[in-house]
Amino acid sequence: MGQVAAGNPGGCGFLGEHVVRMLLQREPRLCELRIFDLHLGPWLDELKTGPVRVTAIQGDVTQAHEVAAAVAGTHVVIHTAGLVDVFGKASPETIHEVNVQGTQNVIEACVQTGTQFLVYTSSMEVVGPNVKGHPFYRGNEDTPYEAVHRHPYPCSKALAERLVLEANGRKVRGGLPLVTCALRPTGIYGEGHQIMRDFYHQGLRLGGRLFRAIPASVEHGRVYVGNVAWMHVLVARELEQRAALMGGQVYFCYDKSPYKSYEDFNMEFLRPCGLRLVGTRPLLPYWLLVFLAALNALLQWLLRPLLLYAPLLNPYTLAVANTTFTVSTNKAQRHFGYEPLFSWEDSRTRTIRWVQGVESSSQ
Ligand SMILES: NC(=O)C1=CN([C@@H]2O[C@H](COP(=O)(O)OP(=O)(O)OC[C@H]3O[C@@H](n4cnc5c(N)ncnc54)[C@H](O)[C@@H]3O)[C@@H](O)[C@H]2O)C=CC1
Ligand SMILES: C[C@@H](CO)CCC[C@@H](C)[C@H]1CC[C@H]2[C@@H]3[C@H](O)CC4=CC(=O)CC[C@]4(C)[C@H]3CC[C@]12C
């Protein structure tokens, strides 16, 4: 990037905030940053006093004209906006509208206004776990896997990713080709992770205990939010120089976080905060969990006219948590020199400190 302006739809989300802060800290050529989000965070005010012009724009990615106005004049767009809902809080139509139509609007905005580089936050969910529960064991971007989805969230991410990759090479205003690429994080953790916060509070309510539901042998891929943000910033920087290599490509987001089950991984942070995980094996038989997940889905459907019942456990979240899905790749290192910015120890310490802060702020 020369002296450049960047746009970040979704810049106020969990990942988006880290991308925004990383851009401001680590991209010396950045002169302007447009943060576009449905909900603007109060923390944005503190960023407005620095050397980079930070513009916060409240808007909706489903509104094409709002996206075009926000993106106009930027050199690169990092699109982290999305509706992350695997609990049935939003309708499938809304998830599709935000994740698919919203992404189409971002692409069209780049084309119409002449933004040449687009980085899209996709997800491991685009690949799997699939509906058949096949394991994906330390796979890479080329590992064959039957990607079959039914749930609205992975369906929407897969469609949106395809739109982004197909848009690579389209001519933008001024005649230059659009260069796009998609990053696929596994389960992101770190400061601001809502589900970690929920588990922490649940553990406190249960007298400092969490109960094992998933076998320790099921590996679930996790990646630290700071490293995911760093990958986005690096891609935004390198896309121009390496357009032929990187354009139209997908990259898993990875770092040195250990391979563990979802629950054992969370305990890396929750144990130092005083919680313990009860049981070396799941306390309930799997068939009972399947039954409870199905019951939750039924209750959600029955209660919908009266209230929103959206518990953590449903058939989809159980299937994801209970299916091995881990990545092992060096594609990002080979293509654009990515190395994790934060070691595992550092990522762990930062996350623990944040959970401890959650504790003191809620007392
Ligand atoms: N959290 C995770 O473990 C993973 C997340 N991802 C992807 O990363 C991206 C960011 O996810 P998170 O930061 O976790 O979610 P988040 O919900 O914290 O952030 C999403 C942001 O998008 C904004 N947004 C939602 N609908 C919008 C709309 N209609 N118009 C404008 N802005 C809108 C939200 O206000 C929020 O600030 C998403 O695309 C998600 O699919 C991918 C892999 C894993
Ligand atoms: C069965 C429960 C017993 O404790 C545990 C339920 C945990 C689930 C809520 C999570 C397990 C795996 C998570 C998903 C995974 O990390 C991949 C994801 C990628 C995304 O792009 C969005 C978030 C998510 C779907 C993530 C959501 C929460 C889990 C299903």
Coordinates of C-alpha atoms and ligand atoms in Angstrom, one line a residue:
M1 CA 0.0 0.0 0.0
G2 CA 1.2 3.6 -0.7
Q3 CA -0.6 6.3 1.4
V4 CA -3.9 4.4 1.4
A5 CA -7.4 4.4 2.7
A6 CA -9.0 1.2 3.9
G7 CA -12.6 0.2 4.6
N8 CA -13.7 -2.3 7.2
P9 CA -17.4 -3.3 7.1
G10 CA -17.9 -5.2 10.4
G11 CA -15.1 -3.2 12.2
C12 CA -17.0 -3.1 15.5
G13 CA -17.3 -6.9 15.9
F14 CA -15.2 -9.3 17.9
L15 CA -12.7 -9.9 15.0
G16 CA -13.4 -6.4 13.4
E17 CA -12.1 -4.5 16.5
H18 CA -8.9 -6.5 16.5
V19 CA -8.5 -5.8 12.7
V20 CA -9.1 -2.1 13.2
R21 CA -6.5 -1.9 16.1
M22 CA -4.0 -4.0 14.1
L23 CA -4.3 -1.8 11.0
L24 CA -3.7 1.3 13.1
Q25 CA -0.7 -0.2 14.9
R26 CA 0.9 -2.1 12.1
E27 CA 0.1 -0.4 8.8
P28 CA 2.3 2.7 8.6
R29 CA 1.0 3.6 5.1
L30 CA -2.6 3.8 6.2
C31 CA -3.9 7.4 6.1
E32 CA -7.7 6.8 6.4
L33 CA -9.8 4.0 7.9
R34 CA -13.6 3.8 7.3
I35 CA -15.3 1.6 9.9
F36 CA -18.8 0.6 8.7
D37 CA -21.0 -1.3 11.1
L38 CA -24.6 -1.7 12.1
H39 CA -23.6 -1.0 15.7
L40 CA -20.8 1.4 16.4
G41 CA -18.8 0.8 19.6
P42 CA -17.9 3.6 22.1
W43 CA -14.3 2.6 21.9
L44 CA -14.0 4.1 18.5
D45 CA -13.8 7.6 20.0
E46 CA -10.4 6.9 21.4
L47 CA -9.0 6.1 17.9
K48 CA -10.0 9.5 16.5
T49 CA -7.1 11.4 18.0
G50 CA -4.3 9.5 16.2
P51 CA -2.5 10.3 12.9
V52 CA -4.9 8.1 10.8
R53 CA -8.3 9.6 9.9
V54 CA -10.8 7.2 11.4
T55 CA -14.3 7.6 10.2
A56 CA -17.1 5.6 11.8
I57 CA -20.1 5.0 9.6
Q58 CA -23.3 3.5 11.0
G59 CA -24.9 1.4 8.3
D60 CA -26.2 -1.9 7.0
V61 CA -24.4 -4.1 4.6
T62 CA -27.8 -5.2 3.1
Q63 CA -28.3 -1.7 1.9
A64 CA -26.2 -1.4 -1.3
H65 CA -26.2 2.4 -1.4
E66 CA -24.9 2.6 2.2
V67 CA -22.1 0.2 1.4
A68 CA -21.1 2.0 -1.8
A69 CA -21.0 5.4 0.1
A70 CA -18.8 3.9 2.8
V71 CA -16.4 2.1 0.4
A72 CA -16.0 4.9 -2.2
G73 CA -12.4 6.1 -2.4
T74 CA -10.8 3.3 -0.5
H75 CA -7.9 1.2 -1.8
V76 CA -8.6 -2.0 0.0
V77 CA -11.7 -3.4 1.8
I78 CA -11.5 -5.9 4.6
H79 CA -15.0 -7.4 4.9
T80 CA -15.5 -8.8 8.4
A81 CA -19.2 -8.0 8.7
G82 CA -21.5 -11.0 9.2
L83 CA -24.3 -12.6 11.1
V84 CA -22.7 -15.3 13.2
D85 CA -25.7 -17.3 14.3
V86 CA -25.7 -21.0 14.9
F87 CA -28.2 -20.9 17.7
G88 CA -31.4 -20.0 15.8
K89 CA -31.6 -16.4 17.0
A90 CA -32.1 -15.1 13.4
S91 CA -34.1 -16.5 10.6
P92 CA -32.4 -18.3 7.7
E93 CA -33.6 -15.5 5.4
T94 CA -31.9 -12.8 7.6
I95 CA -28.6 -14.8 7.8
H96 CA -28.7 -15.2 4.0
E97 CA -29.4 -11.5 3.5
V98 CA -26.6 -10.3 5.7
N99 CA -24.0 -12.8 4.8
V100 CA -24.7 -13.4 1.1
Q101 CA -26.5 -10.3 -0.1
G102 CA -24.3 -8.1 2.1
T103 CA -21.2 -9.6 0.6
Q104 CA -22.6 -9.2 -2.9
N105 CA -23.2 -5.5 -2.0
V106 CA -19.6 -5.1 -0.8
I107 CA -18.3 -6.6 -4.1
E108 CA -20.6 -4.4 -6.2
A109 CA -19.5 -1.4 -4.1
C110 CA -15.8 -2.2 -4.9
V111 CA -16.6 -2.5 -8.6
Q112 CA -18.7 0.6 -8.9
T113 CA -16.4 2.9 -6.8
G114 CA -13.0 1.6 -8.0
T115 CA -11.7 -0.2 -4.9
Q116 CA -9.3 -2.8 -6.2
F117 CA -8.6 -5.1 -3.3
L118 CA -11.0 -7.1 -1.3
V119 CA -10.2 -9.4 1.7
Y120 CA -13.2 -11.5 2.9
T121 CA -13.5 -13.2 6.3
S122 CA -14.9 -16.6 5.4
S123 CA -14.9 -19.5 7.8
M124 CA -13.7 -23.1 8.3
E125 CA -17.5 -23.8 8.3
V126 CA -17.4 -23.4 4.5
V127 CA -15.6 -26.7 4.4
G128 CA -17.0 -28.5 7.4
P129 CA -17.8 -30.3 9.6
N130 CA -20.2 -31.7 7.1
V131 CA -23.7 -33.1 7.8
K132 CA -22.3 -36.7 7.7
G133 CA -19.9 -35.9 10.6
H134 CA -16.8 -36.8 8.6
P135 CA -13.6 -35.8 10.5
F136 CA -11.2 -33.3 8.9
Y137 CA -7.9 -34.2 10.6
R138 CA -5.1 -31.6 10.3
G139 CA -6.2 -30.9 6.7
N140 CA -5.1 -28.1 4.4
E141 CA -6.7 -26.0 1.7
D142 CA -6.3 -28.8 -0.8
T143 CA -7.4 -31.7 1.4
P144 CA -10.4 -33.5 -0.3
Y145 CA -13.5 -33.3 1.9
E146 CA -17.2 -33.6 1.1
A147 CA -18.5 -30.2 2.0
V148 CA -22.2 -30.7 2.4
H149 CA -24.2 -28.3 4.6
R150 CA -27.8 -27.8 5.7
H151 CA -27.5 -25.2 8.4
P152 CA -28.1 -21.6 7.2
Y153 CA -24.8 -20.2 8.6
P154 CA -22.3 -22.5 6.8
C155 CA -24.5 -22.4 3.7
S156 CA -24.4 -18.6 3.7
K157 CA -20.6 -18.5 4.3
A158 CA -20.0 -20.9 1.5
L159 CA -22.2 -18.9 -1.0
A160 CA -20.6 -15.7 0.1
E161 CA -17.1 -17.1 -0.3
R162 CA -17.9 -18.3 -3.8
L163 CA -19.2 -14.8 -4.8
V164 CA -15.9 -13.3 -3.5
L165 CA -13.7 -15.7 -5.3
E166 CA -15.7 -15.5 -8.6
A167 CA -15.4 -11.7 -8.4
N168 CA -11.6 -11.9 -8.7
G169 CA -10.6 -10.3 -12.0
R170 CA -13.8 -8.3 -12.5
K171 CA -13.0 -4.8 -13.8
V172 CA -13.6 -2.1 -11.3
R173 CA -14.3 1.6 -12.1
G174 CA -11.3 2.9 -13.9
G175 CA -10.6 -0.4 -15.7
L176 CA -8.3 -2.2 -13.3
P177 CA -9.1 -5.8 -12.2
L178 CA -10.5 -6.5 -8.7
V179 CA -8.2 -8.8 -6.6
T180 CA -10.0 -10.8 -4.0
C181 CA -9.2 -13.4 -1.5
A182 CA -10.9 -15.3 1.4
L183 CA -9.6 -16.2 4.8
R184 CA -11.1 -19.1 6.7
P185 CA -10.6 -18.9 10.4
T186 CA -11.3 -22.0 12.6
G187 CA -13.0 -21.2 15.9
I188 CA -11.6 -17.8 17.0
Y189 CA -10.8 -17.1 20.6
G190 CA -9.3 -14.2 22.5
E191 CA -10.3 -10.9 24.1
G192 CA -13.9 -10.2 23.4
H193 CA -15.0 -13.8 22.7
Q194 CA -18.7 -13.9 23.7
I195 CA -19.0 -17.7 23.9
M196 CA -16.0 -17.9 26.2
R197 CA -17.6 -15.3 28.4
D198 CA -20.8 -17.3 28.5
F199 CA -19.0 -20.5 29.5
Y200 CA -17.2 -18.6 32.2
H201 CA -20.4 -17.3 33.7
Q202 CA -22.1 -20.6 33.4
G203 CA -19.2 -22.2 35.3
L204 CA -19.5 -19.6 38.0
R205 CA -23.3 -20.3 38.3
L206 CA -22.5 -24.0 38.7
G207 CA -20.2 -23.4 41.6
G208 CA -16.9 -23.2 39.7
R209 CA -17.5 -26.4 37.6
L210 CA -18.2 -27.2 34.0
F211 CA -19.2 -30.7 33.0
R212 CA -17.5 -32.6 30.2
A213 CA -19.9 -33.3 27.4
I214 CA -17.5 -34.0 24.5
P215 CA -14.8 -36.7 24.4
A216 CA -11.3 -35.3 24.9
S217 CA -10.2 -37.1 21.7
V218 CA -12.3 -34.9 19.4
E219 CA -10.0 -32.2 18.1
H220 CA -11.4 -28.8 17.4
G221 CA -9.4 -26.1 15.5
R222 CA -8.9 -22.8 17.3
V223 CA -7.0 -19.7 16.4
Y224 CA -6.1 -16.6 18.3
V225 CA -8.0 -13.4 17.3
G226 CA -4.8 -11.3 17.2
N227 CA -3.3 -13.7 14.7
V228 CA -6.5 -13.8 12.6
A229 CA -6.4 -10.0 12.5
W230 CA -2.7 -10.0 11.6
M231 CA -3.4 -12.3 8.7
H232 CA -6.0 -9.9 7.4
V233 CA -3.7 -7.0 7.6
L234 CA -0.9 -8.9 5.9
V235 CA -3.2 -10.0 3.1
A236 CA -4.5 -6.4 2.6
R237 CA -0.9 -5.3 2.3
E238 CA 0.4 -8.0 0.1
L239 CA -2.5 -8.4 -2.3
E240 CA -1.2 -5.6 -4.6
Q241 CA 2.3 -7.0 -5.0
R242 CA 1.2 -10.6 -5.3
A243 CA -2.1 -10.3 -7.1
A244 CA -1.3 -13.1 -9.6
L245 CA -0.5 -15.6 -6.8
M246 CA -3.0 -14.5 -4.2
G247 CA -6.0 -13.4 -6.2
G248 CA -9.0 -15.8 -6.0
Q249 CA -7.3 -17.9 -3.3
V250 CA -8.5 -19.2 0.1
Y251 CA -6.3 -19.4 3.2
F252 CA -7.1 -21.2 6.5
C253 CA -6.2 -18.9 9.4
Y254 CA -3.9 -20.8 11.7
D255 CA -1.3 -20.4 14.4
K256 CA 0.4 -22.5 17.1
S257 CA -2.7 -23.0 19.3
P258 CA -2.7 -26.6 20.4
Y259 CA -5.0 -29.2 19.0
K260 CA -7.6 -30.1 21.7
S261 CA -11.3 -30.7 22.2
Y262 CA -13.4 -27.6 22.3
E263 CA -13.9 -27.9 26.1
D264 CA -10.3 -28.8 27.0
F265 CA -9.1 -25.9 24.9
N266 CA -11.5 -23.5 26.8
M267 CA -10.2 -24.8 30.1
E268 CA -6.7 -23.5 29.1
F269 CA -8.2 -20.1 30.0
L270 CA -11.0 -21.0 32.4
R271 CA -8.9 -23.2 34.7
P272 CA -6.5 -20.3 35.7
C273 CA -9.7 -18.3 36.4
G274 CA -10.8 -20.8 39.0
L275 CA -13.1 -23.2 37.0
R276 CA -12.6 -26.9 36.7
L277 CA -13.9 -29.4 34.1
V278 CA -15.6 -32.4 35.8
G279 CA -15.1 -35.8 34.2
T280 CA -12.3 -37.4 32.2
R281 CA -15.1 -38.8 30.0
P282 CA -18.4 -37.3 29.0
L283 CA -20.8 -37.4 31.9
L284 CA -23.8 -38.1 29.7
P285 CA -24.0 -40.7 27.0
Y286 CA -23.9 -39.3 23.5
W287 CA -27.4 -40.5 22.6
L288 CA -28.8 -38.5 25.6
L289 CA -27.0 -35.3 24.3
V290 CA -28.5 -36.0 20.9
F291 CA -31.9 -36.3 22.5
L292 CA -31.5 -33.1 24.5
A293 CA -30.2 -31.2 21.5
A294 CA -33.3 -32.3 19.5
L295 CA -35.5 -31.4 22.4
N296 CA -34.0 -27.9 22.5
A297 CA -34.7 -27.6 18.7
L298 CA -38.3 -28.6 19.2
L299 CA -38.7 -26.2 22.2
Q300 CA -37.2 -23.4 20.1
W301 CA -39.8 -24.1 17.4
L302 CA -42.7 -24.4 19.8
L303 CA -41.9 -21.3 21.8
R304 CA -41.0 -19.1 18.8
P305 CA -44.4 -17.3 18.8
L306 CA -43.9 -16.4 22.5
L307 CA -40.2 -16.0 23.2
L308 CA -36.7 -16.6 21.7
Y309 CA -35.3 -19.8 23.2
A310 CA -31.8 -20.2 21.9
P311 CA -29.6 -22.4 24.1
L312 CA -26.0 -23.3 23.3
L313 CA -26.9 -26.9 22.7
N314 CA -28.7 -27.8 19.5
P315 CA -28.2 -30.5 16.9
Y316 CA -25.9 -28.3 14.8
T317 CA -23.6 -27.1 17.7
L318 CA -23.4 -30.6 19.0
A319 CA -22.4 -32.0 15.7
V320 CA -19.7 -29.2 15.2
A321 CA -18.3 -29.7 18.8
N322 CA -18.4 -33.5 18.4
T323 CA -16.6 -33.8 15.1
T324 CA -12.8 -33.5 14.7
F325 CA -12.0 -30.5 12.5
T326 CA -8.4 -29.2 12.6
V327 CA -6.1 -27.7 10.0
S328 CA -2.4 -28.0 9.4
T329 CA -1.1 -25.9 6.6
N330 CA 1.6 -23.4 5.6
K331 CA -0.1 -21.9 2.6
A332 CA -0.3 -18.4 4.1
Q333 CA 3.4 -18.6 5.0
R334 CA 4.3 -19.7 1.5
H335 CA 2.1 -17.2 -0.4
F336 CA 2.6 -14.0 1.7
G337 CA 5.1 -14.7 4.4
Y338 CA 2.6 -15.1 7.3
E339 CA 4.0 -16.0 10.7
P340 CA 1.8 -15.8 13.8
L341 CA 2.4 -12.5 15.5
F342 CA 1.4 -13.9 18.9
S343 CA 2.9 -17.1 20.3
W344 CA 0.6 -19.7 22.0
E345 CA 1.8 -18.6 25.4
D346 CA 1.1 -14.9 24.6
S347 CA -2.3 -15.7 23.2
R348 CA -3.1 -17.7 26.2
T349 CA -1.9 -15.1 28.7
R350 CA -3.8 -12.3 26.9
T351 CA -7.0 -14.4 26.9
I352 CA -6.7 -15.3 30.5
R353 CA -6.2 -11.7 31.5
W354 CA -9.3 -10.7 29.6
V355 CA -11.4 -13.4 31.2
Q356 CA -10.1 -12.3 34.6
G357 CA -11.2 -8.7 33.6
V358 CA -14.6 -10.0 32.7
E359 CA -14.8 -11.4 36.2
S360 CA -13.9 -8.2 38.0
S361 CA -16.1 -6.0 35.7
S362 CA -19.1 -8.2 36.4
Q363 CA -18.7 -8.1 40.2
Ligands
LIG1 N1 -16.2 -16.1 15.7 C1 -15.7 -17.1 15.1 O1 -15.2 -18.1 15.7 C2 -15.5 -17.1 13.6 C3 -16.0 -16.0 12.8 N2 -15.9 -16.0 11.5 C4 -16.3 -14.9 10.6 O2 -15.7 -13.7 11.0 C5 -16.5 -12.6 10.8 C6 -16.6 -11.8 12.1 O3 -17.1 -12.6 13.1 P1 -17.2 -12.2 14.6 O4 -16.3 -11.0 14.8 O5 -17.0 -13.4 15.4 O6 -18.7 -11.8 14.8 P2 -19.3 -10.5 15.4 O7 -20.8 -10.7 15.4 O8 -18.6 -10.1 16.7 O9 -19.0 -9.4 14.3 C7 -19.7 -9.1 13.2 C8 -19.9 -7.7 13.0 O10 -20.7 -7.5 11.8 C9 -21.7 -6.5 12.1 N3 -22.8 -6.7 11.3 C10 -23.7 -7.7 11.4 N4 -24.7 -7.5 10.5 C11 -24.5 -6.3 9.9 C12 -25.1 -5.6 8.9 N5 -26.3 -6.0 8.4 N6 -24.5 -4.5 8.4 C13 -23.4 -4.0 9.0 N7 -22.7 -4.7 9.9 C14 -23.2 -5.8 10.4 C15 -22.0 -6.7 13.6 O11 -22.6 -5.5 14.1 C16 -20.6 -7.0 14.1 O12 -20.0 -5.8 14.6 C17 -17.8 -13.1 10.3 O13 -17.9 -13.0 9.0 C18 -17.8 -14.6 10.7 O14 -18.6 -15.4 9.8 C19 -15.2 -17.0 10.8 C20 -14.7 -18.1 11.5 C21 -14.8 -18.2 13.0
LIG2 C1 -22.0 -29.3 23.3 C2 -21.6 -28.2 24.2 C3 -21.0 -28.8 25.5 O1 -20.3 -28.0 26.3 C4 -20.6 -27.3 23.6 C5 -21.2 -26.4 22.5 C6 -20.1 -25.6 22.0 C7 -20.6 -24.9 20.7 C8 -21.5 -23.7 21.1 C9 -19.4 -24.4 19.9 C10 -18.5 -25.6 19.5 C11 -17.8 -25.3 18.2 C12 -18.2 -23.8 17.9 C13 -18.1 -23.3 16.5 C14 -16.8 -23.6 15.9 O2 -15.7 -23.0 16.6 C15 -16.7 -23.0 14.4 C16 -17.4 -21.7 14.2 C17 -17.0 -21.0 13.1 C18 -17.6 -19.8 12.7 O3 -17.4 -19.3 11.6 C19 -18.7 -19.2 13.6 C20 -18.7 -19.8 15.0 C21 -18.6 -21.3 15.0 C22 -19.8 -21.9 14.2 C23 -18.5 -21.8 16.5 C24 -19.8 -21.6 17.2 C25 -19.9 -22.2 18.6 C26 -19.6 -23.7 18.5 C27 -20.6 -24.5 17.7

